[in-house]
Amino acid sequence: MPPKDKDKEKEKVQVDDVLAAVVVADSFNRRFMPLTIERPRCLLPLANVPLIEYTLEFLASAGVQEVYVVCCAHSEEIKEYLKNSRWGKPSPSIPKVIPIVSQMLKSTGDALRDLDARQILKSDFILVSGDVVSNMDLNKALDEHR
């Protein structure tokens, strides 16, 4: 039997240790029209703060290290916002936020299939909408599903 490749084992452990999240920035519906004609729902303000800020803060407080923001409609606005916000500046205390753009998506299922086809996610992940406002402790839920 050939010797085990220790570097590959270490890489696998490191990939599995990274807690990732997928934020679906598009709601794929028209319930907030006409507010969302020119601005995506995740950038609508709540107490003068875009909704996606609450979502990203919620994920950061849960220990998420990588966040993939899936964008379809208004993708340029979302990318620009993320780039210019505190989430676009690398820091050890802030998760890495990566926008993923695909104009062909029509549902959350399409978004997940697209991520799978791109082989972006390597292990378990958290899936949330871009307009989630929560302070739920995710650790219990994560422990239950692992």
CSV table of N, CA and C in Angstrom, one decimal:
chain,number,residue,atom,x,y,z
A,1,MET,N,0.8,-1.2,0.0
A,1,MET,CA,0.0,0.0,0.0
A,1,MET,C,0.9,1.2,0.0
A,2,PRO,N,0.6,2.2,-0.9
A,2,PRO,CA,1.5,3.4,-1.0
A,2,PRO,C,1.3,4.3,0.3
A,3,PRO,N,2.3,5.1,0.6
A,3,PRO,CA,2.2,5.9,1.8
A,3,PRO,C,1.1,7.0,1.6
A,4,LYS,N,0.4,7.4,2.6
A,4,LYS,CA,-0.6,8.4,2.5
A,4,LYS,C,0.0,9.7,2.3
A,5,ASP,N,-0.6,10.5,1.5
A,5,ASP,CA,-0.2,11.9,1.2
A,5,ASP,C,-0.7,12.8,2.3
A,6,LYS,N,0.2,13.1,3.2
A,6,LYS,CA,-0.1,13.9,4.4
A,6,LYS,C,-0.6,15.3,4.0
A,7,ASP,N,-0.1,15.9,3.0
A,7,ASP,CA,-0.5,17.2,2.5
A,7,ASP,C,-2.0,17.2,2.1
A,8,LYS,N,-2.4,16.2,1.4
A,8,LYS,CA,-3.8,16.1,0.9
A,8,LYS,C,-4.7,15.9,2.1
A,9,GLU,N,-4.3,15.1,3.1
A,9,GLU,CA,-5.1,14.9,4.3
A,9,GLU,C,-5.3,16.2,5.1
A,10,LYS,N,-4.2,17.0,5.2
A,10,LYS,CA,-4.2,18.3,5.9
A,10,LYS,C,-5.2,19.2,5.1
A,11,GLU,N,-5.1,19.2,3.8
A,11,GLU,CA,-5.9,20.1,3.0
A,11,GLU,C,-7.4,19.7,3.2
A,12,LYS,N,-7.7,18.4,3.2
A,12,LYS,CA,-9.1,18.0,3.4
A,12,LYS,C,-9.6,18.4,4.7
A,13,VAL,N,-8.8,18.3,5.8
A,13,VAL,CA,-9.2,18.7,7.1
A,13,VAL,C,-9.4,20.2,7.1
A,14,GLN,N,-8.6,21.0,6.5
A,14,GLN,CA,-8.7,22.4,6.5
A,14,GLN,C,-10.0,22.8,5.7
A,15,VAL,N,-10.3,22.2,4.6
A,15,VAL,CA,-11.5,22.5,3.8
A,15,VAL,C,-12.7,22.2,4.7
A,16,ASP,N,-12.7,21.0,5.3
A,16,ASP,CA,-13.9,20.6,6.2
A,16,ASP,C,-14.1,21.5,7.4
A,17,ASP,N,-13.0,22.1,7.9
A,17,ASP,CA,-13.1,23.0,9.0
A,17,ASP,C,-13.6,24.4,8.7
A,18,VAL,N,-13.7,24.8,7.5
A,18,VAL,CA,-14.2,26.1,7.1
A,18,VAL,C,-15.7,26.0,7.1
A,19,LEU,N,-16.3,26.9,7.9
A,19,LEU,CA,-17.7,27.0,7.9
A,19,LEU,C,-18.1,28.0,6.8
A,20,ALA,N,-18.9,27.5,5.9
A,20,ALA,CA,-19.3,28.4,4.7
A,20,ALA,C,-20.8,28.6,4.8
A,21,ALA,N,-21.2,29.7,4.1
A,21,ALA,CA,-22.6,30.1,4.0
A,21,ALA,C,-22.9,30.5,2.6
A,22,VAL,N,-24.1,30.3,2.1
A,22,VAL,CA,-24.6,30.7,0.9
A,22,VAL,C,-25.7,31.7,1.1
A,23,VAL,N,-25.5,32.9,0.7
A,23,VAL,CA,-26.6,34.0,0.8
A,23,VAL,C,-27.2,34.2,-0.6
A,24,VAL,N,-28.5,33.9,-0.7
A,24,VAL,CA,-29.2,34.1,-2.0
A,24,VAL,C,-29.7,35.5,-1.9
A,25,ALA,N,-29.1,36.4,-2.7
A,25,ALA,CA,-29.4,37.8,-2.7
A,25,ALA,C,-30.6,38.2,-3.5
A,26,ASP,N,-31.1,37.2,-4.3
A,26,ASP,CA,-32.3,37.5,-5.1
A,26,ASP,C,-33.4,36.7,-4.5
A,27,SER,N,-34.6,37.3,-4.4
A,27,SER,CA,-35.8,36.6,-3.9
A,27,SER,C,-36.5,35.8,-4.9
A,28,PHE,N,-36.3,36.1,-6.2
A,28,PHE,CA,-36.9,35.4,-7.3
A,28,PHE,C,-38.5,35.5,-7.3
A,29,ASN,N,-38.9,36.6,-6.7
A,29,ASN,CA,-40.4,36.9,-6.7
A,29,ASN,C,-40.6,38.4,-6.9
A,30,ARG,N,-41.9,38.8,-7.0
A,30,ARG,CA,-42.2,40.2,-7.2
A,30,ARG,C,-43.0,40.8,-6.1
A,31,ARG,N,-42.9,40.2,-4.9
A,31,ARG,CA,-43.7,40.7,-3.8
A,31,ARG,C,-43.4,42.2,-3.4
A,32,PHE,N,-42.1,42.6,-3.6
A,32,PHE,CA,-41.7,43.9,-3.1
A,32,PHE,C,-41.7,44.9,-4.2
A,33,MET,N,-42.3,44.6,-5.4
A,33,MET,CA,-42.4,45.6,-6.5
A,33,MET,C,-43.4,46.7,-6.0
A,34,PRO,N,-43.2,47.9,-6.3
A,34,PRO,CA,-42.2,48.5,-7.2
A,34,PRO,C,-40.9,48.9,-6.4
A,35,LEU,N,-40.8,48.6,-5.2
A,35,LEU,CA,-39.5,48.9,-4.4
A,35,LEU,C,-38.3,48.3,-5.0
A,36,THR,N,-38.4,47.1,-5.6
A,36,THR,CA,-37.3,46.4,-6.1
A,36,THR,C,-37.0,46.5,-7.6
A,37,ILE,N,-37.7,47.4,-8.2
A,37,ILE,CA,-37.4,47.7,-9.6
A,37,ILE,C,-36.0,48.2,-9.8
A,38,GLU,N,-35.6,49.1,-9.0
A,38,GLU,CA,-34.3,49.7,-9.2
A,38,GLU,C,-33.3,49.3,-8.1
A,39,ARG,N,-33.7,48.6,-7.1
A,39,ARG,CA,-32.8,48.2,-6.0
A,39,ARG,C,-33.1,46.8,-5.6
A,40,PRO,N,-32.1,46.0,-5.4
A,40,PRO,CA,-32.4,44.6,-4.9
A,40,PRO,C,-33.0,44.6,-3.5
A,41,ARG,N,-33.8,43.6,-3.2
A,41,ARG,CA,-34.4,43.5,-1.9
A,41,ARG,C,-33.4,43.5,-0.8
A,42,CYS,N,-32.3,42.8,-1.0
A,42,CYS,CA,-31.3,42.7,0.1
A,42,CYS,C,-30.6,44.0,0.4
A,43,LEU,N,-30.8,45.0,-0.5
A,43,LEU,CA,-30.2,46.4,-0.2
A,43,LEU,C,-31.3,47.4,0.2
A,44,LEU,N,-32.5,46.9,0.4
A,44,LEU,CA,-33.5,47.8,1.0
A,44,LEU,C,-33.2,48.1,2.4
A,45,PRO,N,-33.4,49.3,2.9
A,45,PRO,CA,-33.0,49.6,4.2
A,45,PRO,C,-34.0,49.2,5.3
A,46,LEU,N,-33.4,48.9,6.4
A,46,LEU,CA,-34.2,48.7,7.7
A,46,LEU,C,-33.5,49.4,8.7
A,47,ALA,N,-34.1,50.5,9.3
A,47,ALA,CA,-33.4,51.4,10.2
A,47,ALA,C,-32.2,52.0,9.5
A,48,ASN,N,-32.3,52.4,8.3
A,48,ASN,CA,-31.3,53.0,7.5
A,48,ASN,C,-30.0,52.1,7.3
A,49,VAL,N,-30.2,50.8,7.4
A,49,VAL,CA,-29.1,49.8,7.2
A,49,VAL,C,-29.6,48.8,6.2
A,50,PRO,N,-28.9,48.5,5.1
A,50,PRO,CA,-29.3,47.5,4.1
A,50,PRO,C,-29.5,46.2,4.8
A,51,LEU,N,-30.5,45.5,4.4
A,51,LEU,CA,-30.9,44.2,5.0
A,51,LEU,C,-29.7,43.2,4.9
A,52,ILE,N,-28.9,43.2,3.9
A,52,ILE,CA,-27.8,42.3,3.8
A,52,ILE,C,-26.8,42.5,4.9
A,53,GLU,N,-26.7,43.7,5.4
A,53,GLU,CA,-25.8,43.9,6.6
A,53,GLU,C,-26.2,43.1,7.8
A,54,TYR,N,-27.5,43.0,8.0
A,54,TYR,CA,-28.0,42.2,9.1
A,54,TYR,C,-27.7,40.7,8.9
A,55,THR,N,-27.9,40.3,7.7
A,55,THR,CA,-27.6,38.9,7.3
A,55,THR,C,-26.1,38.5,7.5
A,56,LEU,N,-25.2,39.3,7.0
A,56,LEU,CA,-23.8,39.1,7.1
A,56,LEU,C,-23.3,39.1,8.5
A,57,GLU,N,-23.9,40.1,9.3
A,57,GLU,CA,-23.5,40.2,10.7
A,57,GLU,C,-24.0,38.9,11.5
A,58,PHE,N,-25.1,38.4,11.1
A,58,PHE,CA,-25.7,37.2,11.8
A,58,PHE,C,-24.8,36.0,11.5
A,59,LEU,N,-24.3,35.9,10.2
A,59,LEU,CA,-23.4,34.8,9.8
A,59,LEU,C,-22.0,35.0,10.5
A,60,ALA,N,-21.5,36.2,10.5
A,60,ALA,CA,-20.2,36.4,11.2
A,60,ALA,C,-20.3,36.1,12.7
A,61,SER,N,-21.3,36.4,13.3
A,61,SER,CA,-21.5,36.1,14.7
A,61,SER,C,-21.6,34.6,15.0
A,62,ALA,N,-22.0,33.8,14.0
A,62,ALA,CA,-22.1,32.4,14.1
A,62,ALA,C,-20.8,31.7,13.8
A,63,GLY,N,-19.7,32.5,13.4
A,63,GLY,CA,-18.4,31.9,13.1
A,63,GLY,C,-18.2,31.5,11.7
A,64,VAL,N,-19.1,31.9,10.8
A,64,VAL,CA,-18.9,31.6,9.4
A,64,VAL,C,-17.7,32.3,8.8
A,65,GLN,N,-16.9,31.5,8.1
A,65,GLN,CA,-15.6,32.1,7.6
A,65,GLN,C,-15.6,32.5,6.1
A,66,GLU,N,-16.5,31.8,5.3
A,66,GLU,CA,-16.7,32.2,3.9
A,66,GLU,C,-18.2,32.3,3.6
A,67,VAL,N,-18.5,33.4,2.9
A,67,VAL,CA,-19.9,33.7,2.5
A,67,VAL,C,-19.9,33.8,1.0
A,68,TYR,N,-20.7,33.0,0.3
A,68,TYR,CA,-20.9,33.1,-1.1
A,68,TYR,C,-22.2,33.8,-1.3
A,69,VAL,N,-22.2,35.0,-1.9
A,69,VAL,CA,-23.4,35.8,-2.1
A,69,VAL,C,-23.8,35.6,-3.6
A,70,VAL,N,-24.9,34.8,-3.8
A,70,VAL,CA,-25.4,34.5,-5.1
A,70,VAL,C,-26.3,35.6,-5.6
A,71,CYS,N,-25.9,36.2,-6.7
A,71,CYS,CA,-26.6,37.4,-7.3
A,71,CYS,C,-27.1,37.0,-8.7
A,72,CYS,N,-28.3,37.5,-9.0
A,72,CYS,CA,-28.9,37.4,-10.3
A,72,CYS,C,-29.3,38.8,-10.8
A,73,ALA,N,-30.5,39.2,-10.3
A,73,ALA,CA,-31.0,40.6,-10.7
A,73,ALA,C,-30.2,41.6,-9.8
A,74,HIS,N,-29.9,42.7,-10.4
A,74,HIS,CA,-29.1,43.8,-9.7
A,74,HIS,C,-27.8,43.3,-9.2
A,75,SER,N,-27.1,42.4,-9.9
A,75,SER,CA,-25.9,41.9,-9.4
A,75,SER,C,-24.8,42.9,-9.3
A,76,GLU,N,-24.7,43.8,-10.3
A,76,GLU,CA,-23.7,44.9,-10.2
A,76,GLU,C,-23.8,45.8,-9.0
A,77,GLU,N,-25.1,46.1,-8.6
A,77,GLU,CA,-25.3,46.9,-7.4
A,77,GLU,C,-24.8,46.2,-6.2
A,78,ILE,N,-25.2,44.9,-6.1
A,78,ILE,CA,-24.8,44.1,-4.9
A,78,ILE,C,-23.3,43.9,-4.8
A,79,LYS,N,-22.6,43.6,-6.0
A,79,LYS,CA,-21.2,43.5,-6.0
A,79,LYS,C,-20.5,44.8,-5.5
A,80,GLU,N,-21.0,45.9,-6.0
A,80,GLU,CA,-20.5,47.2,-5.7
A,80,GLU,C,-20.7,47.5,-4.2
A,81,TYR,N,-21.8,47.2,-3.7
A,81,TYR,CA,-22.1,47.5,-2.3
A,81,TYR,C,-21.1,46.6,-1.4
A,82,LEU,N,-21.0,45.4,-1.7
A,82,LEU,CA,-20.1,44.5,-1.0
A,82,LEU,C,-18.7,45.0,-1.0
A,83,LYS,N,-18.2,45.4,-2.2
A,83,LYS,CA,-16.9,45.8,-2.4
A,83,LYS,C,-16.6,47.1,-1.5
A,84,ASN,N,-17.5,48.0,-1.4
A,84,ASN,CA,-17.3,49.2,-0.7
A,84,ASN,C,-17.7,49.2,0.8
A,85,SER,N,-18.3,48.0,1.2
A,85,SER,CA,-18.7,47.9,2.6
A,85,SER,C,-17.5,47.3,3.4
A,86,ARG,N,-17.7,47.2,4.7
A,86,ARG,CA,-16.7,46.6,5.5
A,86,ARG,C,-16.5,45.1,5.2
A,87,TRP,N,-17.4,44.5,4.5
A,87,TRP,CA,-17.3,43.0,4.1
A,87,TRP,C,-16.4,42.9,3.0
A,88,GLY,N,-16.0,43.9,2.3
A,88,GLY,CA,-15.1,43.9,1.1
A,88,GLY,C,-13.7,44.1,1.5
A,89,LYS,N,-13.4,44.3,2.8
A,89,LYS,CA,-12.1,44.6,3.2
A,89,LYS,C,-11.6,43.4,4.0
A,90,PRO,N,-10.5,42.7,3.6
A,90,PRO,CA,-10.0,41.5,4.4
A,90,PRO,C,-9.7,41.8,5.8
A,91,SER,N,-10.1,41.0,6.7
A,91,SER,CA,-9.8,41.1,8.1
A,91,SER,C,-10.0,39.7,8.8
A,92,PRO,N,-9.2,39.4,9.8
A,92,PRO,CA,-9.4,38.1,10.4
A,92,PRO,C,-10.8,37.9,11.1
A,93,SER,N,-11.4,39.0,11.5
A,93,SER,CA,-12.6,38.9,12.3
A,93,SER,C,-13.9,39.0,11.3
A,94,ILE,N,-13.6,39.2,10.1
A,94,ILE,CA,-14.7,39.3,9.1
A,94,ILE,C,-14.6,38.2,8.1
A,95,PRO,N,-15.8,37.5,7.9
A,95,PRO,CA,-15.7,36.4,6.9
A,95,PRO,C,-15.4,36.9,5.5
A,96,LYS,N,-14.8,36.0,4.7
A,96,LYS,CA,-14.5,36.3,3.3
A,96,LYS,C,-15.8,36.3,2.6
A,97,VAL,N,-16.2,37.4,1.9
A,97,VAL,CA,-17.4,37.5,1.2
A,97,VAL,C,-17.1,37.4,-0.3
A,98,ILE,N,-17.7,36.4,-1.0
A,98,ILE,CA,-17.4,36.2,-2.4
A,98,ILE,C,-18.7,36.3,-3.2
A,99,PRO,N,-18.9,37.3,-4.1
A,99,PRO,CA,-20.1,37.4,-4.9
A,99,PRO,C,-20.0,36.4,-6.0
A,100,ILE,N,-21.1,35.7,-6.3
A,100,ILE,CA,-21.2,34.7,-7.4
A,100,ILE,C,-22.4,35.2,-8.3
A,101,VAL,N,-22.1,35.5,-9.5
A,101,VAL,CA,-23.1,36.1,-10.4
A,101,VAL,C,-23.5,35.1,-11.5
A,102,SER,N,-24.8,34.9,-11.6
A,102,SER,CA,-25.3,34.1,-12.7
A,102,SER,C,-26.7,34.7,-13.1
A,103,GLN,N,-26.8,35.1,-14.3
A,103,GLN,CA,-28.0,35.7,-14.8
A,103,GLN,C,-29.1,34.8,-15.2
A,104,MET,N,-28.8,33.5,-15.2
A,104,MET,CA,-29.8,32.5,-15.7
A,104,MET,C,-30.6,31.9,-14.5
A,105,LEU,N,-30.4,32.3,-13.3
A,105,LEU,CA,-31.1,31.7,-12.2
A,105,LEU,C,-32.6,32.1,-12.1
A,106,LYS,N,-33.4,31.2,-11.8
A,106,LYS,CA,-34.9,31.4,-11.6
A,106,LYS,C,-35.4,31.0,-10.3
A,107,SER,N,-34.6,30.4,-9.4
A,107,SER,CA,-35.0,29.9,-8.1
A,107,SER,C,-33.8,29.6,-7.3
A,108,THR,N,-34.1,29.4,-6.0
A,108,THR,CA,-33.0,29.0,-5.1
A,108,THR,C,-32.4,27.7,-5.5
A,109,GLY,N,-33.2,26.8,-6.0
A,109,GLY,CA,-32.7,25.5,-6.5
A,109,GLY,C,-31.7,25.7,-7.6
A,110,ASP,N,-32.0,26.6,-8.5
A,110,ASP,CA,-31.1,26.9,-9.6
A,110,ASP,C,-29.8,27.4,-9.1
A,111,ALA,N,-29.9,28.2,-8.0
A,111,ALA,CA,-28.6,28.8,-7.4
A,111,ALA,C,-27.8,27.7,-6.8
A,112,LEU,N,-28.4,26.8,-6.1
A,112,LEU,CA,-27.6,25.7,-5.5
A,112,LEU,C,-27.1,24.7,-6.6
A,113,ARG,N,-27.8,24.5,-7.7
A,113,ARG,CA,-27.3,23.6,-8.8
A,113,ARG,C,-26.1,24.3,-9.4
A,114,ASP,N,-26.2,25.6,-9.6
A,114,ASP,CA,-25.1,26.4,-10.2
A,114,ASP,C,-23.8,26.3,-9.3
A,115,LEU,N,-24.0,26.5,-8.0
A,115,LEU,CA,-22.8,26.3,-7.1
A,115,LEU,C,-22.3,24.9,-7.2
A,116,ASP,N,-23.1,23.9,-7.3
A,116,ASP,CA,-22.7,22.5,-7.3
A,116,ASP,C,-21.9,22.3,-8.6
A,117,ALA,N,-22.4,22.8,-9.7
A,117,ALA,CA,-21.8,22.7,-11.0
A,117,ALA,C,-20.4,23.3,-11.0
A,118,ARG,N,-20.3,24.4,-10.3
A,118,ARG,CA,-19.0,25.2,-10.3
A,118,ARG,C,-18.1,24.5,-9.2
A,119,GLN,N,-18.5,23.6,-8.5
A,119,GLN,CA,-17.8,22.9,-7.4
A,119,GLN,C,-17.2,23.9,-6.4
A,120,ILE,N,-18.0,24.8,-6.0
A,120,ILE,CA,-17.5,25.8,-5.1
A,120,ILE,C,-17.6,25.3,-3.6
A,121,LEU,N,-18.6,24.7,-3.3
A,121,LEU,CA,-18.8,24.2,-1.9
A,121,LEU,C,-18.2,22.8,-1.7
A,122,LYS,N,-17.3,22.7,-0.7
A,122,LYS,CA,-16.6,21.4,-0.5
A,122,LYS,C,-17.2,20.7,0.7
A,123,SER,N,-18.0,21.3,1.5
A,123,SER,CA,-18.5,20.6,2.7
A,123,SER,C,-19.9,21.2,3.1
A,124,ASP,N,-20.3,20.9,4.3
A,124,ASP,CA,-21.6,21.4,4.8
A,124,ASP,C,-21.6,23.0,4.7
A,125,PHE,N,-22.8,23.6,4.6
A,125,PHE,CA,-22.9,25.0,4.5
A,125,PHE,C,-24.2,25.5,5.1
A,126,ILE,N,-24.3,26.7,5.3
A,126,ILE,CA,-25.6,27.3,5.8
A,126,ILE,C,-26.2,28.1,4.6
A,127,LEU,N,-27.5,27.9,4.4
A,127,LEU,CA,-28.2,28.6,3.3
A,127,LEU,C,-29.1,29.6,3.9
A,128,VAL,N,-29.0,30.9,3.5
A,128,VAL,CA,-29.9,31.9,4.0
A,128,VAL,C,-30.3,32.8,2.9
A,129,SER,N,-31.3,33.5,3.1
A,129,SER,CA,-31.7,34.6,2.1
A,129,SER,C,-31.0,35.9,2.5
A,130,GLY,N,-30.8,36.7,1.5
A,130,GLY,CA,-30.1,38.0,1.7
A,130,GLY,C,-30.8,39.0,2.5
A,131,ASP,N,-32.0,38.7,2.9
A,131,ASP,CA,-32.7,39.7,3.7
A,131,ASP,C,-33.1,39.2,5.1
A,132,VAL,N,-32.3,38.3,5.6
A,132,VAL,CA,-32.6,37.7,6.9
A,132,VAL,C,-32.1,38.6,8.0
A,133,VAL,N,-33.0,38.8,9.0
A,133,VAL,CA,-32.7,39.6,10.2
A,133,VAL,C,-32.9,38.6,11.3
A,134,SER,N,-31.8,38.2,12.0
A,134,SER,CA,-31.9,37.2,13.0
A,134,SER,C,-30.7,37.3,14.0
A,135,ASN,N,-31.0,36.9,15.2
A,135,ASN,CA,-29.9,36.7,16.2
A,135,ASN,C,-29.9,35.3,16.8
A,136,MET,N,-30.4,34.4,16.0
A,136,MET,CA,-30.5,33.0,16.4
A,136,MET,C,-29.1,32.4,16.6
A,137,ASP,N,-28.9,31.6,17.7
A,137,ASP,CA,-27.6,30.9,17.9
A,137,ASP,C,-27.6,29.7,17.0
A,138,LEU,N,-26.7,29.8,15.9
A,138,LEU,CA,-26.7,28.7,15.0
A,138,LEU,C,-25.9,27.5,15.5
A,139,ASN,N,-25.1,27.6,16.5
A,139,ASN,CA,-24.3,26.5,17.0
A,139,ASN,C,-25.1,25.3,17.3
A,140,LYS,N,-26.2,25.4,18.0
A,140,LYS,CA,-27.1,24.3,18.3
A,140,LYS,C,-27.6,23.6,17.0
A,141,ALA,N,-28.0,24.4,16.1
A,141,ALA,CA,-28.5,23.8,14.8
A,141,ALA,C,-27.4,23.1,14.1
A,142,LEU,N,-26.2,23.7,14.0
A,142,LEU,CA,-25.1,23.1,13.3
A,142,LEU,C,-24.7,21.8,14.0
A,143,ASP,N,-24.7,21.8,15.3
A,143,ASP,CA,-24.3,20.5,16.0
A,143,ASP,C,-25.3,19.4,15.8
A,144,GLU,N,-26.6,19.8,15.6
A,144,GLU,CA,-27.6,18.8,15.4
A,144,GLU,C,-27.5,18.2,14.0
A,145,HIS,N,-27.0,19.0,13.0
A,145,HIS,CA,-27.0,18.5,11.6
A,145,HIS,C,-25.6,17.9,11.2
A,146,ARG,N,-24.7,18.0,12.1
A,146,ARG,CA,-23.3,17.4,11.8
A,146,ARG,C,-23.2,16.0,12.1
